[in-house]
mmCIF file of C-alpha atoms in Angstrom:
data_model
loop_
_atom_site.group_PDB
_atom_site.id
_atom_site.type_symbol
_atom_site.label_atom_id
_atom_site.label_comp_id
_atom_site.label_asym_id
_atom_site.label_seq_id
_atom_site.Cartn_x
_atom_site.Cartn_y
_atom_site.Cartn_z
ATOM 1 C CA MET M 1 98.999 102.207 122.737
ATOM 2 C CA LEU M 2 99.325 101.710 118.991
ATOM 3 C CA THR M 3 100.609 104.310 116.543
ATOM 4 C CA LEU M 4 99.773 103.965 112.861
ATOM 5 C CA HIS M 5 101.880 105.773 110.281
ATOM 6 C CA TYR M 6 99.553 106.146 107.331
ATOM 7 C CA ASN M 7 98.717 107.932 104.119
ATOM 8 C CA PRO M 8 95.049 107.999 103.118
ATOM 9 C CA LEU M 9 95.802 107.292 99.454
ATOM 10 C CA THR M 10 97.584 104.023 100.248
ATOM 11 C CA ILE M 11 96.895 100.507 101.467
ATOM 12 C CA SER M 12 97.397 101.733 105.053
ATOM 13 C CA ALA M 13 93.651 102.475 104.842
ATOM 14 C CA ALA M 14 93.034 98.720 105.259
ATOM 15 C CA THR M 15 94.801 98.758 108.625
ATOM 16 C CA ALA M 16 92.807 101.813 109.714
ATOM 17 C CA ILE M 17 89.536 100.065 108.847
ATOM 18 C CA VAL M 18 90.507 96.975 110.856
ATOM 19 C CA LEU M 19 91.444 99.181 113.836
ATOM 20 C CA GLU M 20 88.007 100.812 113.601
ATOM 21 C CA GLU M 21 86.297 97.408 113.278
ATOM 22 C CA LEU M 22 87.985 96.296 116.489
ATOM 23 C CA GLU M 23 87.469 99.658 118.215
ATOM 24 C CA VAL M 24 91.112 99.628 119.219
ATOM 25 C CA PRO M 25 92.430 103.102 120.119
ATOM 26 C CA TYR M 26 95.395 104.288 118.048
ATOM 27 C CA THR M 27 97.364 107.406 117.314
ATOM 28 C CA PRO M 28 97.465 108.225 113.592
ATOM 29 C CA ILE M 29 100.531 109.939 112.142
ATOM 30 C CA LEU M 30 100.261 111.157 108.560
ATOM 31 C CA VAL M 31 103.216 110.349 106.301
ATOM 32 C CA ASP M 32 103.099 113.127 103.716
ATOM 33 C CA PHE M 33 104.162 111.756 100.334
ATOM 34 C CA SER M 34 104.069 115.242 98.749
ATOM 35 C CA ASP M 35 107.370 116.089 100.443
ATOM 36 C CA VAL M 36 108.618 112.458 100.325
ATOM 37 C CA SER M 37 108.396 112.129 104.115
ATOM 38 C CA GLN M 38 108.425 108.357 103.693
ATOM 39 C CA GLN M 39 112.118 108.682 102.761
ATOM 40 C CA SER M 40 113.081 111.050 105.597
ATOM 41 C CA PRO M 41 115.852 109.826 107.916
ATOM 42 C CA ALA M 42 113.442 109.802 110.875
ATOM 43 C CA TYR M 43 110.920 107.632 109.035
ATOM 44 C CA LEU M 44 113.533 105.300 107.563
ATOM 45 C CA ALA M 45 114.888 104.758 111.090
ATOM 46 C CA LEU M 46 111.431 103.430 111.955
ATOM 47 C CA ASN M 47 110.783 101.561 108.695
ATOM 48 C CA PRO M 48 113.806 101.148 106.400
ATOM 49 C CA LYS M 49 111.462 100.135 103.571
ATOM 50 C CA GLY M 50 110.154 103.711 103.357
ATOM 51 C CA ARG M 51 106.575 102.543 102.913
ATOM 52 C CA VAL M 52 103.304 102.678 104.821
ATOM 53 C CA PRO M 53 101.714 101.263 106.877
ATOM 54 C CA THR M 54 104.036 101.136 109.866
ATOM 55 C CA LEU M 55 102.509 100.141 113.192
ATOM 56 C CA GLN M 56 104.300 100.945 116.434
ATOM 57 C CA THR M 57 103.256 98.510 119.165
ATOM 58 C CA PRO M 58 104.345 98.186 122.810
ATOM 59 C CA GLN M 59 106.567 95.298 121.643
ATOM 60 C CA GLY M 60 108.123 97.019 118.640
ATOM 61 C CA VAL M 61 107.553 98.082 115.057
ATOM 62 C CA LEU M 62 105.610 96.073 112.478
ATOM 63 C CA THR M 63 105.430 96.564 108.718
ATOM 64 C CA GLU M 64 103.529 94.754 105.928
ATOM 65 C CA THR M 65 99.736 94.930 105.891
ATOM 66 C CA GLY M 66 99.441 91.133 106.076
ATOM 67 C CA ALA M 67 101.452 90.986 109.297
ATOM 68 C CA ILE M 68 99.796 94.014 110.912
ATOM 69 C CA LEU M 69 96.257 92.758 110.284
ATOM 70 C CA GLU M 70 97.102 89.301 111.678
ATOM 71 C CA TYR M 71 98.647 90.924 114.770
ATOM 72 C CA LEU M 72 95.540 93.038 115.369
ATOM 73 C CA ALA M 73 93.298 89.985 114.980
ATOM 74 C CA ALA M 74 95.451 87.902 117.324
ATOM 75 C CA GLN M 75 95.469 90.616 119.989
ATOM 76 C CA HIS M 76 92.005 92.082 119.666
ATOM 77 C CA GLY M 77 89.751 90.193 117.271
ATOM 78 C CA PRO M 78 90.206 86.496 116.541
ATOM 79 C CA HIS M 79 86.691 86.550 115.022
ATOM 80 C CA LEU M 80 88.219 88.263 111.976
ATOM 81 C CA ILE M 81 89.959 84.971 111.078
ATOM 82 C CA PRO M 82 87.769 81.973 110.125
ATOM 83 C CA GLU M 83 87.905 79.183 112.705
ATOM 84 C CA ASP M 84 88.095 76.458 110.072
ATOM 85 C CA PRO M 85 91.742 76.048 108.973
ATOM 86 C CA PHE M 86 90.831 75.646 105.309
ATOM 87 C CA GLN M 87 88.695 78.800 105.293
ATOM 88 C CA ALA M 88 91.441 80.627 107.191
ATOM 89 C CA ALA M 89 93.854 79.473 104.479
ATOM 90 C CA ARG M 90 91.476 80.784 101.792
ATOM 91 C CA MET M 91 91.492 84.142 103.589
ATOM 92 C CA ARG M 92 95.301 84.153 103.600
ATOM 93 C CA GLU M 93 95.380 83.013 99.963
ATOM 94 C CA THR M 94 93.325 86.115 99.156
ATOM 95 C CA MET M 95 95.548 88.362 101.268
ATOM 96 C CA HIS M 96 98.744 87.059 99.643
ATOM 97 C CA TYR M 97 97.253 87.417 96.179
ATOM 98 C CA LEU M 98 96.193 90.997 96.949
ATOM 99 C CA ALA M 99 99.690 91.825 98.238
ATOM 100 C CA SER M 100 101.942 90.064 95.782
ATOM 101 C CA THR M 101 99.933 90.114 92.545
ATOM 102 C CA VAL M 102 97.112 92.693 92.593
ATOM 103 C CA HIS M 103 98.950 95.477 94.418
ATOM 104 C CA VAL M 104 102.086 94.779 92.387
ATOM 105 C CA ASN M 105 100.106 95.038 89.141
ATOM 106 C CA TYR M 106 98.652 98.333 90.356
ATOM 107 C CA ALA M 107 102.037 99.694 91.433
ATOM 108 C CA HIS M 108 103.410 99.335 87.907
ATOM 109 C CA ALA M 109 101.138 102.198 86.851
ATOM 110 C CA MET M 110 103.161 104.769 88.797
ATOM 111 C CA ARG M 111 106.093 103.040 90.503
ATOM 112 C CA GLY M 112 108.013 101.878 87.439
ATOM 113 C CA PRO M 113 111.314 103.250 88.793
ATOM 114 C CA ARG M 114 111.254 100.496 91.383
ATOM 115 C CA TRP M 115 111.917 97.906 88.682
ATOM 116 C CA ALA M 116 113.334 99.704 85.635
ATOM 117 C CA ASP M 117 115.496 102.726 84.828
ATOM 118 C CA LEU M 118 114.304 103.972 81.420
ATOM 119 C CA GLU M 119 111.395 106.349 80.901
ATOM 120 C CA SER M 120 110.256 104.214 77.977
ATOM 121 C CA SER M 121 109.953 101.223 80.324
ATOM 122 C CA TRP M 122 107.929 103.237 82.809
ATOM 123 C CA ALA M 123 105.517 104.329 80.085
ATOM 124 C CA ASP M 124 105.226 100.728 78.892
ATOM 125 C CA MET M 125 104.404 99.553 82.436
ATOM 126 C CA THR M 126 101.905 102.366 82.948
ATOM 127 C CA ALA M 127 100.103 101.399 79.741
ATOM 128 C CA LYS M 128 99.913 97.730 80.697
ATOM 129 C CA ALA M 129 98.873 98.188 84.353
ATOM 130 C CA PRO M 130 95.121 98.663 83.686
ATOM 131 C CA HIS M 131 95.108 95.349 81.803
ATOM 132 C CA THR M 132 96.940 93.334 84.470
ATOM 133 C CA MET M 133 94.868 94.982 87.187
ATOM 134 C CA ALA M 134 91.625 94.138 85.356
ATOM 135 C CA ALA M 135 92.790 90.532 84.938
ATOM 136 C CA SER M 136 93.419 90.340 88.681
ATOM 137 C CA LEU M 137 89.968 91.714 89.418
ATOM 138 C CA ALA M 138 88.407 89.188 87.033
ATOM 139 C CA TYR M 139 90.112 86.389 88.955
ATOM 140 C CA LEU M 140 88.829 87.727 92.289
ATOM 141 C CA GLU M 141 85.352 88.221 90.812
ATOM 142 C CA GLY M 142 85.141 84.521 89.976
ATOM 143 C CA HIS M 143 87.039 83.059 92.888
ATOM 144 C CA LEU M 144 85.788 84.647 96.124
ATOM 145 C CA ASP M 145 82.550 83.767 97.923
ATOM 146 C CA PHE M 146 80.838 87.192 98.097
ATOM 147 C CA ALA M 147 78.382 85.629 100.554
ATOM 148 C CA PRO M 148 78.404 88.580 101.044
ATOM 149 C CA PHE M 149 81.992 88.758 102.332
ATOM 150 C CA ALA M 150 85.122 87.630 100.523
ATOM 151 C CA ILE M 151 85.274 84.418 102.564
ATOM 152 C CA GLY M 152 81.872 83.309 103.770
ATOM 153 C CA ASN M 153 79.226 85.176 105.714
ATOM 154 C CA SER M 154 81.246 87.264 108.121
ATOM 155 C CA LEU M 155 83.888 89.923 107.753
ATOM 156 C CA THR M 156 87.498 88.687 107.726
ATOM 157 C CA LEU M 157 90.852 90.427 107.356
ATOM 158 C CA ALA M 158 90.565 89.991 103.590
ATOM 159 C CA ASP M 159 87.574 92.331 103.210
ATOM 160 C CA PRO M 160 89.036 95.739 104.116
ATOM 161 C CA TRP M 161 92.102 94.925 102.000
ATOM 162 C CA LEU M 162 89.961 93.856 99.029
ATOM 163 C CA PHE M 163 87.799 96.966 99.428
ATOM 164 C CA VAL M 164 90.719 99.406 99.426
ATOM 165 C CA LEU M 165 92.627 97.754 96.586
ATOM 166 C CA THR M 166 89.553 97.368 94.374
ATOM 167 C CA GLY M 167 88.951 101.070 94.967
ATOM 168 C CA PHE M 168 92.428 101.813 93.600
ATOM 169 C CA ALA M 169 91.375 100.303 90.267
ATOM 170 C CA THR M 170 89.186 103.298 89.503
ATOM 171 C CA ARG M 171 92.353 105.428 89.474
ATOM 172 C CA LEU M 172 93.423 103.369 86.445
ATOM 173 C CA HIS M 173 90.033 104.118 84.842
ATOM 174 C CA ILE M 174 88.850 100.544 85.244
ATOM 175 C CA ASP M 175 85.055 100.358 85.347
ATOM 176 C CA ILE M 176 84.267 98.229 88.402
ATOM 177 C CA ALA M 177 80.688 97.814 87.170
ATOM 178 C CA GLN M 178 81.930 95.062 84.842
ATOM 179 C CA PHE M 179 82.524 92.986 88.000
ATOM 180 C CA PRO M 180 79.112 92.672 89.708
ATOM 181 C CA ASN M 181 80.377 90.793 92.762
ATOM 182 C CA LEU M 182 83.207 93.235 93.411
ATOM 183 C CA SER M 183 80.821 96.140 92.815
ATOM 184 C CA ALA M 184 78.376 94.834 95.399
ATOM 185 C CA HIS M 185 81.256 94.298 97.837
ATOM 186 C CA GLN M 186 82.384 97.907 97.274
ATOM 187 C CA VAL M 187 78.886 99.226 97.963
ATOM 188 C CA MET M 188 78.488 97.109 101.099
ATOM 189 C CA MET M 189 81.878 98.099 102.510
ATOM 190 C CA HIS M 190 81.624 101.795 101.559
ATOM 191 C CA ASP M 191 78.958 102.511 104.171
ATOM 192 C CA ARG M 192 80.046 100.058 106.818
ATOM 193 C CA TYR M 193 80.484 101.774 110.177
ATOM 194 C CA ALA M 194 84.227 101.112 110.445
ATOM 195 C CA VAL M 195 84.861 102.359 106.918
ATOM 196 C CA ARG M 196 82.952 105.585 107.526
ATOM 197 C CA ALA M 197 84.732 106.039 110.845
ATOM 198 C CA ALA M 198 88.120 105.632 109.143
ATOM 199 C CA ARG M 199 87.064 108.032 106.393
ATOM 200 C CA ASN M 200 85.818 110.597 108.874
ATOM 201 C CA LYS M 201 89.230 110.536 110.557
ATOM 202 C CA GLY M 202 90.959 111.111 107.222
ATOM 203 C CA MET M 203 92.537 107.631 107.161
ATOM 204 C CA LEU M 204 90.964 106.770 103.819
ATOM 205 C CA ALA M 205 90.658 108.954 100.734
ATOM 206 C CA MET A 1 95.866 62.933 101.336
ATOM 207 C CA LEU A 2 97.603 66.031 100.010
ATOM 208 C CA THR A 3 98.788 66.506 96.432
ATOM 209 C CA LEU A 4 101.429 69.123 95.698
ATOM 210 C CA HIS A 5 101.826 70.428 92.169
ATOM 211 C CA TYR A 6 105.407 71.636 92.047
ATOM 212 C CA ASN A 7 108.403 72.569 89.983
ATOM 213 C CA PRO A 8 111.808 72.157 91.635
ATOM 214 C CA LEU A 9 113.129 75.451 90.258
ATOM 215 C CA THR A 10 110.349 77.476 91.896
ATOM 216 C CA ILE A 11 109.136 78.628 95.291
ATOM 217 C CA SER A 12 107.068 75.429 95.550
ATOM 218 C CA ALA A 13 110.269 74.019 97.082
ATOM 219 C CA ALA A 14 109.411 75.912 100.292
ATOM 220 C CA THR A 15 106.139 73.996 100.594
ATOM 221 C CA ALA A 16 107.938 70.700 99.982
ATOM 222 C CA ILE A 17 110.426 71.475 102.761
ATOM 223 C CA VAL A 18 107.625 72.260 105.223
ATOM 224 C CA LEU A 19 105.846 69.016 104.288
ATOM 225 C CA GLU A 20 109.092 67.146 104.995
ATOM 226 C CA GLU A 21 109.587 69.024 108.288
ATOM 227 C CA LEU A 22 106.131 67.929 109.401
ATOM 228 C CA GLU A 23 106.529 64.406 107.972
ATOM 229 C CA VAL A 24 103.155 64.770 106.297
ATOM 230 C CA PRO A 25 102.651 62.321 103.414
ATOM 231 C CA TYR A 26 101.916 63.907 100.045
ATOM 232 C CA THR A 27 101.733 63.046 96.381
ATOM 233 C CA PRO A 28 104.023 65.217 94.259
ATOM 234 C CA ILE A 29 103.017 66.067 90.700
ATOM 235 C CA LEU A 30 105.631 67.789 88.551
ATOM 236 C CA VAL A 31 104.435 70.788 86.542
ATOM 237 C CA ASP A 32 106.823 70.853 83.596
ATOM 238 C CA PHE A 33 107.549 74.452 82.622
ATOM 239 C CA SER A 34 109.551 73.350 79.542
ATOM 240 C CA ASP A 35 106.289 72.570 77.726
ATOM 241 C CA VAL A 36 104.349 75.311 79.565
ATOM 242 C CA SER A 37 102.233 72.748 81.430
ATOM 243 C CA GLN A 38 101.329 75.442 83.940
ATOM 244 C CA GLN A 39 99.152 76.980 81.206
ATOM 245 C CA SER A 40 97.489 73.722 80.106
ATOM 246 C CA PRO A 41 93.673 73.643 80.322
ATOM 247 C CA ALA A 42 93.827 70.847 82.908
ATOM 248 C CA TYR A 43 96.170 72.798 85.164
ATOM 249 C CA LEU A 44 94.318 76.094 84.744
ATOM 250 C CA ALA A 45 91.114 74.311 85.772
ATOM 251 C CA LEU A 46 92.874 73.518 89.045
ATOM 252 C CA ASN A 47 94.683 76.842 89.449
ATOM 253 C CA PRO A 48 93.572 79.640 87.102
ATOM 254 C CA LYS A 49 96.690 81.617 88.039
ATOM 255 C CA GLY A 50 98.860 79.137 86.153
ATOM 256 C CA ARG A 51 101.507 79.134 88.858
ATOM 257 C CA VAL A 52 102.972 76.737 91.391
ATOM 258 C CA PRO A 53 102.579 75.685 94.140
ATOM 259 C CA THR A 54 99.061 74.308 94.088
ATOM 260 C CA LEU A 55 98.020 72.103 97.005
ATOM 261 C CA GLN A 56 95.036 69.793 96.704
ATOM 262 C CA THR A 57 93.570 69.079 100.129
ATOM 263 C CA PRO A 58 90.541 66.998 101.186
ATOM 264 C CA GLN A 59 88.657 70.313 101.525
ATOM 265 C CA GLY A 60 89.694 71.833 98.204
ATOM 266 C CA VAL A 61 92.495 73.550 96.348
ATOM 267 C CA LEU A 62 94.869 76.105 97.859
ATOM 268 C CA THR A 63 97.317 78.431 96.119
ATOM 269 C CA GLU A 64 99.820 81.033 97.390
ATOM 270 C CA THR A 65 102.803 79.826 99.418
ATOM 271 C CA GLY A 66 101.816 82.011 102.374
ATOM 272 C CA ALA A 67 98.390 80.386 102.629
ATOM 273 C CA ILE A 68 99.609 76.832 102.040
ATOM 274 C CA LEU A 69 102.309 77.029 104.706
ATOM 275 C CA GLU A 70 99.851 78.469 107.266
ATOM 276 C CA TYR A 71 97.378 75.694 106.459
ATOM 277 C CA LEU A 72 100.030 73.007 106.951
ATOM 278 C CA ALA A 73 101.081 74.546 110.259
ATOM 279 C CA ALA A 74 97.482 74.830 111.473
ATOM 280 C CA GLN A 75 96.730 71.208 110.572
ATOM 281 C CA HIS A 76 99.999 69.481 111.382
ATOM 282 C CA GLY A 77 102.542 71.735 113.062
ATOM 283 C CA PRO A 78 101.537 74.745 115.166
ATOM 284 C CA HIS A 79 105.113 74.764 116.541
ATOM 285 C CA LEU A 80 106.180 76.320 113.213
ATOM 286 C CA ILE A 81 104.396 79.557 114.223
ATOM 287 C CA PRO A 82 105.742 81.492 117.234
ATOM 288 C CA GLU A 83 103.341 81.453 120.187
ATOM 289 C CA ASP A 84 103.904 85.116 120.983
ATOM 290 C CA PRO A 85 101.616 87.232 118.747
ATOM 291 C CA PHE A 86 104.298 89.845 118.106
ATOM 292 C CA GLN A 87 106.857 87.231 117.064
ATOM 293 C CA ALA A 88 104.211 85.523 114.934
ATOM 294 C CA ALA A 89 103.590 88.891 113.293
ATOM 295 C CA ARG A 90 107.321 89.292 112.650
ATOM 296 C CA MET A 91 107.275 85.880 110.946
ATOM 297 C CA ARG A 92 104.354 86.995 108.755
ATOM 298 C CA GLU A 93 106.050 90.337 108.087
ATOM 299 C CA THR A 94 108.987 88.353 106.718
ATOM 300 C CA MET A 95 106.734 86.060 104.676
ATOM 301 C CA HIS A 96 104.833 88.987 103.128
ATOM 302 C CA TYR A 97 108.067 90.815 102.338
ATOM 303 C CA LEU A 98 109.480 87.684 100.693
ATOM 304 C CA ALA A 99 106.310 87.253 98.615
ATOM 305 C CA SER A 100 105.472 90.806 97.605
ATOM 306 C CA THR A 101 108.888 92.492 97.424
ATOM 307 C CA VAL A 102 111.780 90.001 97.221
ATOM 308 C CA HIS A 103 110.135 87.464 94.901
ATOM 309 C CA VAL A 104 108.686 90.294 92.781
ATOM 310 C CA ASN A 105 112.146 91.863 92.444
ATOM 311 C CA TYR A 106 113.531 88.485 91.405
ATOM 312 C CA ALA A 107 110.728 87.848 88.919
ATOM 313 C CA HIS A 108 111.588 90.992 86.979
ATOM 314 C CA ALA A 109 114.780 89.279 85.814
ATOM 315 C CA MET A 110 112.878 86.847 83.577
ATOM 316 C CA ARG A 111 109.151 87.577 83.821
ATOM 317 C CA GLY A 112 109.089 91.074 82.345
ATOM 318 C CA PRO A 113 106.188 90.208 80.000
ATOM 319 C CA ARG A 114 103.944 90.075 83.054
ATOM 320 C CA TRP A 115 104.220 93.845 83.442
ATOM 321 C CA ALA A 116 105.411 95.304 80.132
ATOM 322 C CA ASP A 117 105.121 94.600 76.405
ATOM 323 C CA LEU A 118 108.339 95.911 74.843
ATOM 324 C CA GLU A 119 111.555 93.920 74.601
ATOM 325 C CA SER A 120 113.486 97.032 75.614
ATOM 326 C CA SER A 121 111.486 97.163 78.862
ATOM 327 C CA TRP A 122 112.192 93.507 79.576
ATOM 328 C CA ALA A 123 115.932 94.061 79.078
ATOM 329 C CA ASP A 124 115.775 97.101 81.358
ATOM 330 C CA MET A 125 114.024 95.073 84.090
ATOM 331 C CA THR A 126 116.469 92.183 83.699
ATOM 332 C CA ALA A 127 119.400 94.562 84.132
ATOM 333 C CA LYS A 128 117.929 96.146 87.268
ATOM 334 C CA ALA A 129 116.774 92.946 88.996
ATOM 335 C CA PRO A 130 120.156 92.014 90.523
ATOM 336 C CA HIS A 131 120.279 95.448 92.161
ATOM 337 C CA THR A 132 116.759 95.367 93.620
ATOM 338 C CA MET A 133 117.266 91.764 94.724
ATOM 339 C CA ALA A 134 120.558 92.655 96.436
ATOM 340 C CA ALA A 135 118.852 95.577 98.189
ATOM 341 C CA SER A 136 116.157 93.207 99.467
ATOM 342 C CA LEU A 137 118.774 90.793 100.753
ATOM 343 C CA ALA A 138 120.606 93.645 102.495
ATOM 344 C CA TYR A 139 117.381 94.537 104.304
ATOM 345 C CA LEU A 140 116.831 90.928 105.403
ATOM 346 C CA GLU A 141 120.492 90.644 106.449
ATOM 347 C CA GLY A 142 120.062 93.531 108.871
ATOM 348 C CA HIS A 143 116.512 92.932 110.016
ATOM 349 C CA LEU A 144 116.067 89.247 110.870
ATOM 350 C CA ASP A 145 117.254 87.556 114.074
ATOM 351 C CA PHE A 146 119.478 84.785 112.678
ATOM 352 C CA ALA A 147 119.481 83.285 116.171
ATOM 353 C CA PRO A 148 120.053 81.069 114.240
ATOM 354 C CA PHE A 149 116.630 81.081 112.582
ATOM 355 C CA ALA A 150 114.922 84.011 110.878
ATOM 356 C CA ILE A 151 112.694 84.625 113.901
ATOM 357 C CA GLY A 152 114.299 83.460 117.141
ATOM 358 C CA ASN A 153 115.763 80.113 118.072
ATOM 359 C CA SER A 154 113.453 77.674 116.378
ATOM 360 C CA LEU A 155 112.391 77.016 112.829
ATOM 361 C CA THR A 156 109.286 78.879 111.635
ATOM 362 C CA LEU A 157 107.446 79.018 108.311
ATOM 363 C CA ALA A 158 109.691 81.905 107.289
ATOM 364 C CA ASP A 159 112.886 79.815 107.173
ATOM 365 C CA PRO A 160 112.247 77.435 104.251
ATOM 366 C CA TRP A 161 110.878 80.369 102.231
ATOM 367 C CA LEU A 162 113.901 82.554 103.045
ATOM 368 C CA PHE A 163 116.237 79.670 102.210
ATOM 369 C CA VAL A 164 114.726 78.979 98.796
ATOM 370 C CA LEU A 165 114.413 82.616 97.755
ATOM 371 C CA THR A 166 117.922 83.531 98.903
ATOM 372 C CA GLY A 167 119.122 80.585 96.835
ATOM 373 C CA PHE A 168 117.466 82.121 93.762
ATOM 374 C CA ALA A 169 119.744 85.164 94.128
ATOM 375 C CA THR A 170 122.722 83.165 92.943
ATOM 376 C CA ARG A 171 120.939 82.776 89.580
ATOM 377 C CA LEU A 172 121.261 86.552 89.224
ATOM 378 C CA HIS A 173 125.000 86.244 89.998
ATOM 379 C CA ILE A 174 124.628 87.862 93.401
ATOM 380 C CA ASP A 175 127.412 86.797 95.746
ATOM 381 C CA ILE A 176 125.635 85.727 98.943
ATOM 382 C CA ALA A 177 128.972 85.824 100.780
ATOM 383 C CA GLN A 178 128.540 89.594 101.136
ATOM 384 C CA PHE A 179 125.663 88.819 103.537
ATOM 385 C CA PRO A 180 127.221 86.787 106.397
ATOM 386 C CA ASN A 181 123.937 86.168 108.231
ATOM 387 C CA LEU A 182 122.106 84.984 105.127
ATOM 388 C CA SER A 183 125.128 82.863 104.170
ATOM 389 C CA ALA A 184 125.133 81.137 107.543
ATOM 390 C CA HIS A 185 121.384 80.569 107.249
ATOM 391 C CA GLN A 186 121.887 79.029 103.797
ATOM 392 C CA VAL A 187 124.568 76.673 105.132
ATOM 393 C CA MET A 188 122.441 75.648 108.119
ATOM 394 C CA MET A 189 119.342 75.004 106.035
ATOM 395 C CA HIS A 190 121.172 73.275 103.162
ATOM 396 C CA ASP A 191 121.926 70.179 105.208
ATOM 397 C CA ARG A 192 118.857 70.152 107.392
ATOM 398 C CA TYR A 193 117.100 66.790 107.256
ATOM 399 C CA ALA A 194 113.882 68.100 105.695
ATOM 400 C CA VAL A 195 115.775 70.025 103.023
ATOM 401 C CA ARG A 196 117.853 66.988 102.058
ATOM 402 C CA ALA A 197 114.722 64.841 102.027
ATOM 403 C CA ALA A 198 112.985 67.325 99.707
ATOM 404 C CA ARG A 199 116.067 67.471 97.483
ATOM 405 C CA ASN A 200 116.344 63.684 97.356
ATOM 406 C CA LYS A 201 112.760 63.530 96.114
ATOM 407 C CA GLY A 202 113.511 66.060 93.386
ATOM 408 C CA MET A 203 111.317 68.763 94.943
ATOM 409 C CA LEU A 204 114.195 71.244 95.141
ATOM 410 C CA ALA A 205 116.834 71.963 92.505
#
């Protein structure tokens, strides 16, 4: 049995969607950020990074969305990874860009203390985040296939991640309508069965 | 034939090491940061992100170290990915942490303008970077196998990446000796055949 430590406002929603896509049973455990549960001794013993998602598997604990999604695909759904090695690499290129550039740009809006100590720096980062986030979205808008999925004509691991992270952009008051491809992807994913199932379970805000 | 656009001071060195491990022929093209070649129109046409590495393959262009290394393993060296899905996921957990946390912490030492506009913010980030980088290394020190490789007893895609990024820490005046496992990994990798071959070709500073 799998246990997913999640918070519906975070990127853990991407893992929940993939679990629903694969119809893999899992036990959800909410990590309540309002009382900083992600920094509790019990949670840090599980995941010293103090972040979500954390997936408990029969073999041990996994962190990092990119690793968790690959594990779920390897165990339960190889069809979520393109068979062609180049297309699989394009999927992973998208996943790494989402993790290390797009999400990082987004995080500067409210997680300045991770990288700087002065309030003036945090305000500076917060002000710039909508611009870096919009630049990231513009890159994705022009680079992905949207045929209609991020990579080709079937859902891959990149799609739930792209869907959740693009959704975050609205929190920075970015108008997604300026990106027609991303907008269409949002609409398509919003009412997909797995997304609604995850939302109905409270895994996705 | 593969063409690798690289700069020896950057994480593109990890790709070069993997190419040498797999004895895959490639054409190296230096991207000279001293004249900001990574922002030239010709380079941006290839990789709009203006970063290295960029790998030109017969099927098209790939960016993002995590995608490039997976592509090389899929095409030329599946032995660089653990067969067991959980261990493979631990390798990818390490790769995603290196990309989205460790490298990002490091980048704040000199790439502040990516995320903030004020000189005072850049100085603040530069001052904090050695601390966040050291915290990342402490996590890796306690979490990886070092048996003697990052994941288990044979080289995986995580090792060249870990080696290059840990090496960057010395630029922030972090004493790696305080991390005995990472130090031993550095020593082991430093004189590995593929690493020396990459260094001899100028792919690695």
